[in-house]
Coordinates of C-alpha atoms in Angstrom, one line a residue:
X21 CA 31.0 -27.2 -17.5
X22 CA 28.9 -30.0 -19.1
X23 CA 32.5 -30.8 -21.1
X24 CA 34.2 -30.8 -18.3
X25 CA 32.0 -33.2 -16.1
X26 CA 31.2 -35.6 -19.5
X27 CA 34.9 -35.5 -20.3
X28 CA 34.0 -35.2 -24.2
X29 CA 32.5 -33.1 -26.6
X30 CA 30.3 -35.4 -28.2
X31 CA 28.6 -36.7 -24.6
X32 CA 28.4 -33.0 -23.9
X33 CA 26.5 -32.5 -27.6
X34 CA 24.1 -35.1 -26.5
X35 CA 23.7 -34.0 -22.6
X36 CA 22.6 -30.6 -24.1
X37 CA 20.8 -31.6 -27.4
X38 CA 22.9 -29.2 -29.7
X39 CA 25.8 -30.4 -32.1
X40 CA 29.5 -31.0 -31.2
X41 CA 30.5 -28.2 -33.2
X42 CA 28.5 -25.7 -32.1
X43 CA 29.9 -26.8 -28.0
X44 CA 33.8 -26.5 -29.7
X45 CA 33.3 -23.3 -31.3
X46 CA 31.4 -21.9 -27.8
X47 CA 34.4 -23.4 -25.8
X48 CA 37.0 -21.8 -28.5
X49 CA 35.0 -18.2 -28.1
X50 CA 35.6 -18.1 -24.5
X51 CA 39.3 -19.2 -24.6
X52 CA 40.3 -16.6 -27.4
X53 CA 38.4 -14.2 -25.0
X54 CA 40.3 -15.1 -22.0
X55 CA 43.6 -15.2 -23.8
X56 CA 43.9 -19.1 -22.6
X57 CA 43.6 -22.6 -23.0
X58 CA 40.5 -24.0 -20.9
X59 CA 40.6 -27.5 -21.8
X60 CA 43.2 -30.1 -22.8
X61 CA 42.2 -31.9 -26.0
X62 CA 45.0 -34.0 -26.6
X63 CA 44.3 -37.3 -24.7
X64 CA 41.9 -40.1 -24.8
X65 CA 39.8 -37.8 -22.7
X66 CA 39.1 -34.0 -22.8
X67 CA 40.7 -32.5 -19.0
X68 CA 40.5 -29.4 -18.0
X69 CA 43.9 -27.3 -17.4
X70 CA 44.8 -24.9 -14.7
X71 CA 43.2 -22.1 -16.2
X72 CA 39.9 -24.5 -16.6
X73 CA 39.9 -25.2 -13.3
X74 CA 39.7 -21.8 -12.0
X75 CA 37.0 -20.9 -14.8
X76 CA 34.7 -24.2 -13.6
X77 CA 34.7 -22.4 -9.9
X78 CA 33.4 -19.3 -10.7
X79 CA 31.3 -20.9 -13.6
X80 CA 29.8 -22.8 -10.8
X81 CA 29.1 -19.6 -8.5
X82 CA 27.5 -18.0 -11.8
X83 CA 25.3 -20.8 -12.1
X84 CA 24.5 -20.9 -8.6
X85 CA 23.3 -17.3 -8.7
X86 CA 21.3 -17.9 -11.7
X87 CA 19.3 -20.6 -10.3
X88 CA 18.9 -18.9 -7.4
X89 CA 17.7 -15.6 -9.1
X90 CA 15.1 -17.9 -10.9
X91 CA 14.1 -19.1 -7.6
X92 CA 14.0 -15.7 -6.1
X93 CA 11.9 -14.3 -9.5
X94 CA 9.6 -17.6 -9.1
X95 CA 8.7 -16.7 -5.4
X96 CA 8.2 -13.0 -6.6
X97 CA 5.6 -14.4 -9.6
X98 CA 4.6 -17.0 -7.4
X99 CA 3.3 -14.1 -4.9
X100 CA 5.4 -16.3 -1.8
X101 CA 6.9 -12.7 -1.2
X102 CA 7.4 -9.4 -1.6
X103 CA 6.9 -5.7 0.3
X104 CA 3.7 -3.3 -0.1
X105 CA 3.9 0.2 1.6
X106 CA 0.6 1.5 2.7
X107 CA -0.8 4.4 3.5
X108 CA -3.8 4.9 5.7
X109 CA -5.3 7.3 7.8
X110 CA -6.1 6.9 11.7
X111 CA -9.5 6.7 10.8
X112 CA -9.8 4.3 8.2
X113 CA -6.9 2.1 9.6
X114 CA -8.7 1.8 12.6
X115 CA -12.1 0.7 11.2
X116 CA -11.4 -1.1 7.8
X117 CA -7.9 -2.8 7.3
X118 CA -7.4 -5.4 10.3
X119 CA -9.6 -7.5 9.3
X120 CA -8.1 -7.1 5.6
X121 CA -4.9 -7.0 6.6
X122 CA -5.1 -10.5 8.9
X123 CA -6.5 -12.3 6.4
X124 CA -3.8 -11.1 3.3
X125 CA -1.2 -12.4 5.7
X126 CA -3.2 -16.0 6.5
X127 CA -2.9 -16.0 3.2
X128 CA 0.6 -14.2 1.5
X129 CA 2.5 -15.0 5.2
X130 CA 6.3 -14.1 2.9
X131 CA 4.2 -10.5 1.2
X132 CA 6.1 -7.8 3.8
X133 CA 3.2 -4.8 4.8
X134 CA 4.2 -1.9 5.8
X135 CA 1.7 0.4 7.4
X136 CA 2.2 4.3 7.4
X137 CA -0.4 6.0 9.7
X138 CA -0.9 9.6 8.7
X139 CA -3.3 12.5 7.3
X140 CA -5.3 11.6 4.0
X141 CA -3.3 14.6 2.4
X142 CA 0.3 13.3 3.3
X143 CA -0.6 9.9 2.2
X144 CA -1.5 11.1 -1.2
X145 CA 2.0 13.0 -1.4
X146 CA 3.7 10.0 -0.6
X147 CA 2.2 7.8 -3.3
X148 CA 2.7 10.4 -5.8
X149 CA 6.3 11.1 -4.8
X150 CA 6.5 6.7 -4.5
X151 CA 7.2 6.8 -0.9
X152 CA 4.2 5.1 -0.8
X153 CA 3.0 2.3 -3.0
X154 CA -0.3 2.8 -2.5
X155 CA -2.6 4.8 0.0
X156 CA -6.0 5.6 1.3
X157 CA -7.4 9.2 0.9
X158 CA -10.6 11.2 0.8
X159 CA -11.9 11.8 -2.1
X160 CA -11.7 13.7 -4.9
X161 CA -8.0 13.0 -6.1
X162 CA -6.5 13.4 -9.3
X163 CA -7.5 11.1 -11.6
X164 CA -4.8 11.7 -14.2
X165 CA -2.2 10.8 -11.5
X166 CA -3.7 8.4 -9.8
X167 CA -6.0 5.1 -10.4
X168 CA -8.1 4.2 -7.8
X169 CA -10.9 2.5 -6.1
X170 CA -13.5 3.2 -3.7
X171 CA -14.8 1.7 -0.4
X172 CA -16.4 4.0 1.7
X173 CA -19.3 6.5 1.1
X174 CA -20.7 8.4 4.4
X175 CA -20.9 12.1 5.4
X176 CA -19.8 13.3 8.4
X177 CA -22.0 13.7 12.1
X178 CA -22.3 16.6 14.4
X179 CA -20.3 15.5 17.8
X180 CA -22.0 17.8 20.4
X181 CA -21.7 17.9 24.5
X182 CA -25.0 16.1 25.7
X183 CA -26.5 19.4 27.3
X184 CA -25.3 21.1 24.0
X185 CA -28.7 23.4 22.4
X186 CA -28.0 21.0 19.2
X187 CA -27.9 17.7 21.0
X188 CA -31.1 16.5 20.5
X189 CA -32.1 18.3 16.9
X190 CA -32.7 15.6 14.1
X191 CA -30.7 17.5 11.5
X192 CA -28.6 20.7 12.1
X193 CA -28.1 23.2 9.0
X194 CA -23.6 24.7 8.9
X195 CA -24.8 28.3 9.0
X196 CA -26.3 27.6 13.1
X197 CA -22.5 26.3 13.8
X198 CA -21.5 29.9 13.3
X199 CA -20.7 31.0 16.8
X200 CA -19.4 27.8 17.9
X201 CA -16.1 26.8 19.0
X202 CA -14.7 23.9 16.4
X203 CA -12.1 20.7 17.2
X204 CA -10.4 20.1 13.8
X205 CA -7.9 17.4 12.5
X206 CA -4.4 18.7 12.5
X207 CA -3.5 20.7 9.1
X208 CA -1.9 17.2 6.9
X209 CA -5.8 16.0 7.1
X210 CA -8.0 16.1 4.7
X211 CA -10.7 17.5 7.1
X212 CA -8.7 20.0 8.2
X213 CA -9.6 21.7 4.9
X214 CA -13.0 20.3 4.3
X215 CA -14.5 21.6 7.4
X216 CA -13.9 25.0 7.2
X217 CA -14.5 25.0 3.4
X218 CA -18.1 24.0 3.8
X219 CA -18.8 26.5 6.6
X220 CA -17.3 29.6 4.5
X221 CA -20.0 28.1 1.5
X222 CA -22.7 28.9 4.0
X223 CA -21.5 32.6 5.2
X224 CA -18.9 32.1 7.6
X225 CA -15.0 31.5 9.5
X226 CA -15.3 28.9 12.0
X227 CA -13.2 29.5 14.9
X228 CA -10.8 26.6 15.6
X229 CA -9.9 25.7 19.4
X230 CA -8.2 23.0 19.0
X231 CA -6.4 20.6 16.3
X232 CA -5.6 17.0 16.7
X233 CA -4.3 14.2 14.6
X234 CA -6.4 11.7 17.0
X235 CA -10.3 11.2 16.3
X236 CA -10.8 9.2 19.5
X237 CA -9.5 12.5 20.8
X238 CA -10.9 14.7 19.3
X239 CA -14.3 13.1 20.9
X240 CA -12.9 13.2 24.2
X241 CA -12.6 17.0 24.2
X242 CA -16.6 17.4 22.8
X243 CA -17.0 15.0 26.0
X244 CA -15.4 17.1 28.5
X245 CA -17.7 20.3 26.2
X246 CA -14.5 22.0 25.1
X247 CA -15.8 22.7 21.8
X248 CA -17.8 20.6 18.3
X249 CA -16.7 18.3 16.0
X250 CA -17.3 16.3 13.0
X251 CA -16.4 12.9 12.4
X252 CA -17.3 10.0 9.9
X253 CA -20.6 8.0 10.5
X254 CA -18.3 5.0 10.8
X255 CA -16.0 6.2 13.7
X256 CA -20.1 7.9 15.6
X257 CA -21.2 4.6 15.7
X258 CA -18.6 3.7 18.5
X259 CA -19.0 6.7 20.5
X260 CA -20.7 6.3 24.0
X261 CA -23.9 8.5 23.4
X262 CA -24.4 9.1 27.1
X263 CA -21.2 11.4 27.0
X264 CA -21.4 13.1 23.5
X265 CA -24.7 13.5 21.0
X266 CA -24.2 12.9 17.5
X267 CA -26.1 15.1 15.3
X268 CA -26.6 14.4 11.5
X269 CA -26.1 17.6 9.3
X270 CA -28.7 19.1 7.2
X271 CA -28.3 18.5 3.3
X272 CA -26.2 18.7 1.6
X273 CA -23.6 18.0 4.7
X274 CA -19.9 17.0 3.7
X275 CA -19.2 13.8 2.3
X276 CA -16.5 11.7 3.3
X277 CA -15.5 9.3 0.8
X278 CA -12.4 6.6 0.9
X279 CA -10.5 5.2 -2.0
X280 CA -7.8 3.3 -2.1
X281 CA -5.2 5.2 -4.6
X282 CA -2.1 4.0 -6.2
X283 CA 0.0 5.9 -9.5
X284 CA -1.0 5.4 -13.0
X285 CA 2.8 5.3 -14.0
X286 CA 4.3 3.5 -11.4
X287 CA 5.5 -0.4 -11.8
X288 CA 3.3 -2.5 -9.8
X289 CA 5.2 -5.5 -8.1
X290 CA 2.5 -8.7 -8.2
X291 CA 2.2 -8.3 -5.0
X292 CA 0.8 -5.0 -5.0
X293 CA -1.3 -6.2 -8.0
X294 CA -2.6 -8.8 -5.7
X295 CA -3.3 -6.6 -2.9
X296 CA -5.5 -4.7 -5.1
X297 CA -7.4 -7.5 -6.1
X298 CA -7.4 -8.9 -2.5
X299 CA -8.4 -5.3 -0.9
X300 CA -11.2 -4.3 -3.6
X301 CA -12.9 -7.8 -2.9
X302 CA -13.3 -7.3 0.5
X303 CA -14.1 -4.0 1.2
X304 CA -17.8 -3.8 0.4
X305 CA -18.6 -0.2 -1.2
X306 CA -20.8 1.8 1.5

């Protein structure tokens, strides 16, 4: 191309700072290649022929994509854009990531997020299958899959009815929830296996009434004295405590801690590497 447009050799040498024969034996390559002659040497000036021609078009596209691949790269490096798909649960969506989320986009407007509501459990499947890049789950995980980082260190409160025996205690031991009728998360939440695992460490089943995949439902029903549940301290704060009692649970309780998990072996984009950096800085451990 540079030949072409200096209509010499030697001002294409000196456009492109190598020697003149090092440019004829590139040009001679490609035409032994091609089976023709690209360029005609024989008068005062060097001009393409046919076959030139057509190579300088699609020469031109080539460099065309190439600078706009380095462009493209640049923006990617850059962090201008770029796509993160996140995990989170209804809870921790709810309460943590706006704010988070608002300002990452005030700041990355081109970086593409993705939100995926669902259970802690199906999150963690998705980052580990790389549906997901990256996810928020209750903790423990697996630590030789995943790397991780925390943000959130409660337990979970007693939701009772007002008029509820329990409503006014100021700590309630699991083995008095025995004979109680229990509102669970739906089976792809973490909770939905926590709960009863704690109450069959102190001595018994708890019977399940109902399941739902909404917390803000889930209170509703303890409103309306359909049954008890347990949410984090987080989501209790928010709850109108004329129409359900929150209850803390005698040690040691069940903890409910948040991290924010992504895969050990998985490539990380720079915009997910900046998300990290962006998300772990603003979410105070609590």
């Amino acid at each position: 191309m540079e030949v072409v447009k200096c209509r010499s050799f030697t001002k294409a040498a000196e456009a492109l700072h190598i020697t003149q024969p090092t440019i004829s034996k590139m040009v001679k390559s490609i035409e032994e290649e091609l089976g023709v002659v690209l360029l005609n040497r024989s008068g005062k000036h060097v001009e393409p022929t046919d076959a030139g021609l057509a190579i300088m078009n699609q020469a031109q596209l080539i460099v065309n994509s190439f600078d706009s691949l380095s462009s493209d790269l640049a923006d990617i490096v850059q962090l201008k854009k770029g796509e993160i798909r996140v995990g989170l649960p209804p809870m921790a969506g709810a309460r943590f990531f706006p704010k988070v989320i608002g300002e990452f986009r005030r700041e990355y407007p081109l970086i593409r997020i993705e939100l995926i509501e669902d259970g802690a459990k199906t999150i963690e499947k998705g980052v580990e299958s790389g549906s997901l890049d990256i996810g928020v789950v209750v903790m423990p995980t697996d630590d030789d899959l995943f790397q991780s980082f925390p943000f959130v260190r409660e337990n979970l409160m007693l939701l009772v009815y007002p008029e509820h025996r329990l409503a006014r205690r100021s700590g309630v031991p699991l083995e008095e929830l025995s004979e109680e009728r229990f509102i669970l998360f739906r089976e792809d939440f973490a909770l939905h296996d926590r709960i009863p695992a704690a109450c069959i460490r102190a001595g018994f089943q708890p019977q399940v009434v109902f399941e739902s995949s909404q917390w803000d439902f889930i209170s509703e029903m303890v409103a309306a004295d359909l049954g008890i549940a347990m949410l984090p301290e987080t989501i209790c704060r928010n709850l109108d405590s004329r129409r359900i009692s929150v209850v803390p649970l005698a040690p040691p309780g069940i903890p409910w801690h948040l991290a924010m998990i992504w895969r050990r072996d998985a490539y990380m984009s720079y915009a997910l590497r900046e998300w990290i950096r962006f998300a772990r800085e603003r979410l105070q451990l609590r």
